[in-house]
Amino acid sequence: MADRCGAGMDLPQDQYSQLAETFRLLGEPNRLMIVVACLEQPLNVGTLAERTALSQSLVSHHLRLLRAARLLKAARQGRQVFYAIADGHVRDMLTAMIDHMIEPHDEEDAEGKPLHDHED
């Protein structure tokens, strides 16, 4: 599949809607915690519930939405189902955003001037 990223990318309207829905799903903190928890390794519902301090039924509800959006995938191992990041695109996007959030940054205005002067 060809790389379609670039400044001139033009998506059909329905794909913009799908992309917006994907970001809306990730905008809910509990769902985001579930997806981030699955970055390291596939996890089952019980482990996800423990790590996120959510009930198993709420985790299951969120997992249904995240799977429908193709953010997570499920794999049965015996009697258990494990959830993992769906593919490298999702992993790359999330890790890039996490790196962006934790990197040190200086706040500047539109002209590049510091927003806060630190005069002693």
JSON list of C-alpha atoms in Angstrom, two decimals:
[
{"chain": "A", "resi": 1, "resn": "MET", "atom": "CA", "xyz": [0.00, 0.00, 0.00]},
{"chain": "A", "resi": 2, "resn": "ALA", "atom": "CA", "xyz": [1.41, 3.38, -0.96]},
{"chain": "A", "resi": 3, "resn": "ASP", "atom": "CA", "xyz": [2.18, 5.98, 1.66]},
{"chain": "A", "resi": 4, "resn": "ARG", "atom": "CA", "xyz": [-0.65, 8.49, 1.49]},
{"chain": "A", "resi": 5, "resn": "CYS", "atom": "CA", "xyz": [0.62, 10.94, 4.09]},
{"chain": "A", "resi": 6, "resn": "GLY", "atom": "CA", "xyz": [1.54, 14.43, 3.10]},
{"chain": "A", "resi": 7, "resn": "ALA", "atom": "CA", "xyz": [0.57, 18.06, 3.26]},
{"chain": "A", "resi": 8, "resn": "GLY", "atom": "CA", "xyz": [-1.75, 17.71, 0.27]},
{"chain": "A", "resi": 9, "resn": "MET", "atom": "CA", "xyz": [-3.68, 14.70, 1.56]},
{"chain": "A", "resi": 10, "resn": "ASP", "atom": "CA", "xyz": [-7.31, 14.91, 0.57]},
{"chain": "A", "resi": 11, "resn": "LEU", "atom": "CA", "xyz": [-9.65, 12.33, 2.06]},
{"chain": "A", "resi": 12, "resn": "PRO", "atom": "CA", "xyz": [-13.23, 11.70, 1.00]},
{"chain": "A", "resi": 13, "resn": "GLN", "atom": "CA", "xyz": [-15.73, 13.27, 3.40]},
{"chain": "A", "resi": 14, "resn": "ASP", "atom": "CA", "xyz": [-16.78, 9.91, 4.87]},
{"chain": "A", "resi": 15, "resn": "GLN", "atom": "CA", "xyz": [-13.16, 9.15, 5.79]},
{"chain": "A", "resi": 16, "resn": "TYR", "atom": "CA", "xyz": [-12.86, 12.49, 7.59]},
{"chain": "A", "resi": 17, "resn": "SER", "atom": "CA", "xyz": [-15.96, 11.48, 9.55]},
{"chain": "A", "resi": 18, "resn": "GLN", "atom": "CA", "xyz": [-14.45, 8.08, 10.38]},
{"chain": "A", "resi": 19, "resn": "LEU", "atom": "CA", "xyz": [-11.19, 9.70, 11.46]},
{"chain": "A", "resi": 20, "resn": "ALA", "atom": "CA", "xyz": [-13.04, 12.20, 13.65]},
{"chain": "A", "resi": 21, "resn": "GLU", "atom": "CA", "xyz": [-14.99, 9.33, 15.23]},
{"chain": "A", "resi": 22, "resn": "THR", "atom": "CA", "xyz": [-11.73, 7.50, 15.95]},
{"chain": "A", "resi": 23, "resn": "PHE", "atom": "CA", "xyz": [-10.32, 10.54, 17.73]},
{"chain": "A", "resi": 24, "resn": "ARG", "atom": "CA", "xyz": [-13.62, 11.01, 19.59]},
{"chain": "A", "resi": 25, "resn": "LEU", "atom": "CA", "xyz": [-13.35, 7.45, 20.88]},
{"chain": "A", "resi": 26, "resn": "LEU", "atom": "CA", "xyz": [-9.78, 8.06, 22.02]},
{"chain": "A", "resi": 27, "resn": "GLY", "atom": "CA", "xyz": [-10.87, 11.34, 23.62]},
{"chain": "A", "resi": 28, "resn": "GLU", "atom": "CA", "xyz": [-12.66, 9.43, 26.38]},
{"chain": "A", "resi": 29, "resn": "PRO", "atom": "CA", "xyz": [-10.03, 8.93, 29.14]},
{"chain": "A", "resi": 30, "resn": "ASN", "atom": "CA", "xyz": [-11.10, 5.39, 30.11]},
{"chain": "A", "resi": 31, "resn": "ARG", "atom": "CA", "xyz": [-10.93, 4.17, 26.52]},
{"chain": "A", "resi": 32, "resn": "LEU", "atom": "CA", "xyz": [-7.56, 5.86, 26.06]},
{"chain": "A", "resi": 33, "resn": "MET", "atom": "CA", "xyz": [-6.25, 4.15, 29.22]},
{"chain": "A", "resi": 34, "resn": "ILE", "atom": "CA", "xyz": [-7.38, 0.78, 27.85]},
{"chain": "A", "resi": 35, "resn": "VAL", "atom": "CA", "xyz": [-5.66, 1.33, 24.51]},
{"chain": "A", "resi": 36, "resn": "VAL", "atom": "CA", "xyz": [-2.45, 2.58, 26.13]},
{"chain": "A", "resi": 37, "resn": "ALA", "atom": "CA", "xyz": [-2.45, -0.42, 28.48]},
{"chain": "A", "resi": 38, "resn": "CYS", "atom": "CA", "xyz": [-2.46, -2.69, 25.43]},
{"chain": "A", "resi": 39, "resn": "LEU", "atom": "CA", "xyz": [0.64, -1.04, 23.94]},
{"chain": "A", "resi": 40, "resn": "GLU", "atom": "CA", "xyz": [3.05, -3.25, 25.88]},
{"chain": "A", "resi": 41, "resn": "GLN", "atom": "CA", "xyz": [1.38, -6.63, 25.44]},
{"chain": "A", "resi": 42, "resn": "PRO", "atom": "CA", "xyz": [-2.00, -8.26, 24.80]},
{"chain": "A", "resi": 43, "resn": "LEU", "atom": "CA", "xyz": [-4.21, -8.18, 27.91]},
{"chain": "A", "resi": 44, "resn": "ASN", "atom": "CA", "xyz": [-7.45, -9.87, 28.93]},
{"chain": "A", "resi": 45, "resn": "VAL", "atom": "CA", "xyz": [-10.51, -8.10, 30.31]},
{"chain": "A", "resi": 46, "resn": "GLY", "atom": "CA", "xyz": [-9.68, -8.92, 33.93]},
{"chain": "A", "resi": 47, "resn": "THR", "atom": "CA", "xyz": [-6.17, -7.49, 33.70]},
{"chain": "A", "resi": 48, "resn": "LEU", "atom": "CA", "xyz": [-7.44, -4.40, 31.87]},
{"chain": "A", "resi": 49, "resn": "ALA", "atom": "CA", "xyz": [-10.06, -3.89, 34.59]},
{"chain": "A", "resi": 50, "resn": "GLU", "atom": "CA", "xyz": [-7.38, -4.11, 37.29]},
{"chain": "A", "resi": 51, "resn": "ARG", "atom": "CA", "xyz": [-4.98, -1.76, 35.50]},
{"chain": "A", "resi": 52, "resn": "THR", "atom": "CA", "xyz": [-7.63, 0.85, 34.77]},
{"chain": "A", "resi": 53, "resn": "ALA", "atom": "CA", "xyz": [-9.64, 0.47, 38.00]},
{"chain": "A", "resi": 54, "resn": "LEU", "atom": "CA", "xyz": [-12.80, -0.01, 35.92]},
{"chain": "A", "resi": 55, "resn": "SER", "atom": "CA", "xyz": [-15.40, -2.75, 36.18]},
{"chain": "A", "resi": 56, "resn": "GLN", "atom": "CA", "xyz": [-15.08, -5.69, 33.81]},
{"chain": "A", "resi": 57, "resn": "SER", "atom": "CA", "xyz": [-18.44, -4.86, 32.25]},
{"chain": "A", "resi": 58, "resn": "LEU", "atom": "CA", "xyz": [-17.36, -1.26, 31.53]},
{"chain": "A", "resi": 59, "resn": "VAL", "atom": "CA", "xyz": [-14.04, -2.47, 30.10]},
{"chain": "A", "resi": 60, "resn": "SER", "atom": "CA", "xyz": [-15.94, -4.93, 27.89]},
{"chain": "A", "resi": 61, "resn": "HIS", "atom": "CA", "xyz": [-18.21, -2.14, 26.65]},
{"chain": "A", "resi": 62, "resn": "HIS", "atom": "CA", "xyz": [-15.23, 0.04, 25.76]},
{"chain": "A", "resi": 63, "resn": "LEU", "atom": "CA", "xyz": [-13.45, -2.90, 24.10]},
{"chain": "A", "resi": 64, "resn": "ARG", "atom": "CA", "xyz": [-16.42, -3.45, 21.78]},
{"chain": "A", "resi": 65, "resn": "LEU", "atom": "CA", "xyz": [-16.20, 0.17, 20.61]},
{"chain": "A", "resi": 66, "resn": "LEU", "atom": "CA", "xyz": [-12.41, 0.09, 20.26]},
{"chain": "A", "resi": 67, "resn": "ARG", "atom": "CA", "xyz": [-12.52, -3.12, 18.23]},
{"chain": "A", "resi": 68, "resn": "ALA", "atom": "CA", "xyz": [-15.26, -1.72, 15.96]},
{"chain": "A", "resi": 69, "resn": "ALA", "atom": "CA", "xyz": [-13.01, 1.29, 15.30]},
{"chain": "A", "resi": 70, "resn": "ARG", "atom": "CA", "xyz": [-10.12, -1.10, 14.49]},
{"chain": "A", "resi": 71, "resn": "LEU", "atom": "CA", "xyz": [-7.97, 0.35, 17.27]},
{"chain": "A", "resi": 72, "resn": "LEU", "atom": "CA", "xyz": [-7.71, -2.99, 19.08]},
{"chain": "A", "resi": 73, "resn": "LYS", "atom": "CA", "xyz": [-7.89, -6.59, 17.94]},
{"chain": "A", "resi": 74, "resn": "ALA", "atom": "CA", "xyz": [-8.88, -9.68, 19.89]},
{"chain": "A", "resi": 75, "resn": "ALA", "atom": "CA", "xyz": [-7.29, -13.11, 19.92]},
{"chain": "A", "resi": 76, "resn": "ARG", "atom": "CA", "xyz": [-8.67, -16.12, 21.78]},
{"chain": "A", "resi": 77, "resn": "GLN", "atom": "CA", "xyz": [-6.20, -18.20, 23.75]},
{"chain": "A", "resi": 78, "resn": "GLY", "atom": "CA", "xyz": [-8.01, -21.12, 25.27]},
{"chain": "A", "resi": 79, "resn": "ARG", "atom": "CA", "xyz": [-10.93, -19.78, 27.28]},
{"chain": "A", "resi": 80, "resn": "GLN", "atom": "CA", "xyz": [-9.59, -16.23, 27.44]},
{"chain": "A", "resi": 81, "resn": "VAL", "atom": "CA", "xyz": [-9.62, -13.38, 24.93]},
{"chain": "A", "resi": 82, "resn": "PHE", "atom": "CA", "xyz": [-6.63, -11.08, 24.80]},
{"chain": "A", "resi": 83, "resn": "TYR", "atom": "CA", "xyz": [-6.74, -7.58, 23.35]},
{"chain": "A", "resi": 84, "resn": "ALA", "atom": "CA", "xyz": [-3.83, -5.92, 21.56]},
{"chain": "A", "resi": 85, "resn": "ILE", "atom": "CA", "xyz": [-3.11, -2.86, 19.44]},
{"chain": "A", "resi": 86, "resn": "ALA", "atom": "CA", "xyz": [-4.60, -3.48, 16.00]},
{"chain": "A", "resi": 87, "resn": "ASP", "atom": "CA", "xyz": [-1.55, -2.59, 13.93]},
{"chain": "A", "resi": 88, "resn": "GLY", "atom": "CA", "xyz": [1.61, -0.51, 13.65]},
{"chain": "A", "resi": 89, "resn": "HIS", "atom": "CA", "xyz": [-0.27, 2.61, 12.54]},
{"chain": "A", "resi": 90, "resn": "VAL", "atom": "CA", "xyz": [-2.21, 2.74, 15.80]},
{"chain": "A", "resi": 91, "resn": "ARG", "atom": "CA", "xyz": [0.92, 1.99, 17.85]},
{"chain": "A", "resi": 92, "resn": "ASP", "atom": "CA", "xyz": [2.96, 4.66, 16.03]},
{"chain": "A", "resi": 93, "resn": "MET", "atom": "CA", "xyz": [0.25, 7.31, 16.41]},
{"chain": "A", "resi": 94, "resn": "LEU", "atom": "CA", "xyz": [-0.21, 6.65, 20.13]},
{"chain": "A", "resi": 95, "resn": "THR", "atom": "CA", "xyz": [3.47, 6.45, 20.98]},
{"chain": "A", "resi": 96, "resn": "ALA", "atom": "CA", "xyz": [4.15, 9.64, 19.00]},
{"chain": "A", "resi": 97, "resn": "MET", "atom": "CA", "xyz": [1.39, 11.47, 20.90]},
{"chain": "A", "resi": 98, "resn": "ILE", "atom": "CA", "xyz": [2.63, 10.13, 24.25]},
{"chain": "A", "resi": 99, "resn": "ASP", "atom": "CA", "xyz": [6.19, 11.24, 23.38]},
{"chain": "A", "resi": 100, "resn": "HIS", "atom": "CA", "xyz": [4.80, 14.64, 22.40]},
{"chain": "A", "resi": 101, "resn": "MET", "atom": "CA", "xyz": [2.96, 14.99, 25.72]},
{"chain": "A", "resi": 102, "resn": "ILE", "atom": "CA", "xyz": [5.93, 14.06, 27.93]},
{"chain": "A", "resi": 103, "resn": "GLU", "atom": "CA", "xyz": [8.62, 16.04, 26.12]},
{"chain": "A", "resi": 104, "resn": "PRO", "atom": "CA", "xyz": [9.66, 19.31, 27.76]},
{"chain": "A", "resi": 105, "resn": "HIS", "atom": "CA", "xyz": [8.28, 22.35, 26.00]},
{"chain": "A", "resi": 106, "resn": "ASP", "atom": "CA", "xyz": [8.40, 26.09, 26.28]},
{"chain": "A", "resi": 107, "resn": "GLU", "atom": "CA", "xyz": [5.20, 28.00, 25.77]},
{"chain": "A", "resi": 108, "resn": "GLU", "atom": "CA", "xyz": [5.45, 30.68, 23.10]},
{"chain": "A", "resi": 109, "resn": "ASP", "atom": "CA", "xyz": [3.03, 33.09, 21.49]},
{"chain": "A", "resi": 110, "resn": "ALA", "atom": "CA", "xyz": [2.37, 33.22, 17.74]},
{"chain": "A", "resi": 111, "resn": "GLU", "atom": "CA", "xyz": [5.50, 35.33, 17.24]},
{"chain": "A", "resi": 112, "resn": "GLY", "atom": "CA", "xyz": [7.73, 32.87, 19.07]},
{"chain": "A", "resi": 113, "resn": "LYS", "atom": "CA", "xyz": [8.09, 35.01, 22.20]},
{"chain": "A", "resi": 114, "resn": "PRO", "atom": "CA", "xyz": [7.85, 33.30, 25.63]},
{"chain": "A", "resi": 115, "resn": "LEU", "atom": "CA", "xyz": [4.37, 33.59, 27.15]},
{"chain": "A", "resi": 116, "resn": "HIS", "atom": "CA", "xyz": [5.78, 33.97, 30.65]},
{"chain": "A", "resi": 117, "resn": "ASP", "atom": "CA", "xyz": [8.64, 36.28, 31.53]},
{"chain": "A", "resi": 118, "resn": "HIS", "atom": "CA", "xyz": [10.70, 35.02, 34.43]},
{"chain": "A", "resi": 119, "resn": "GLU", "atom": "CA", "xyz": [12.11, 38.17, 35.93]},
{"chain": "A", "resi": 120, "resn": "ASP", "atom": "CA", "xyz": [13.78, 37.91, 39.31]}
]
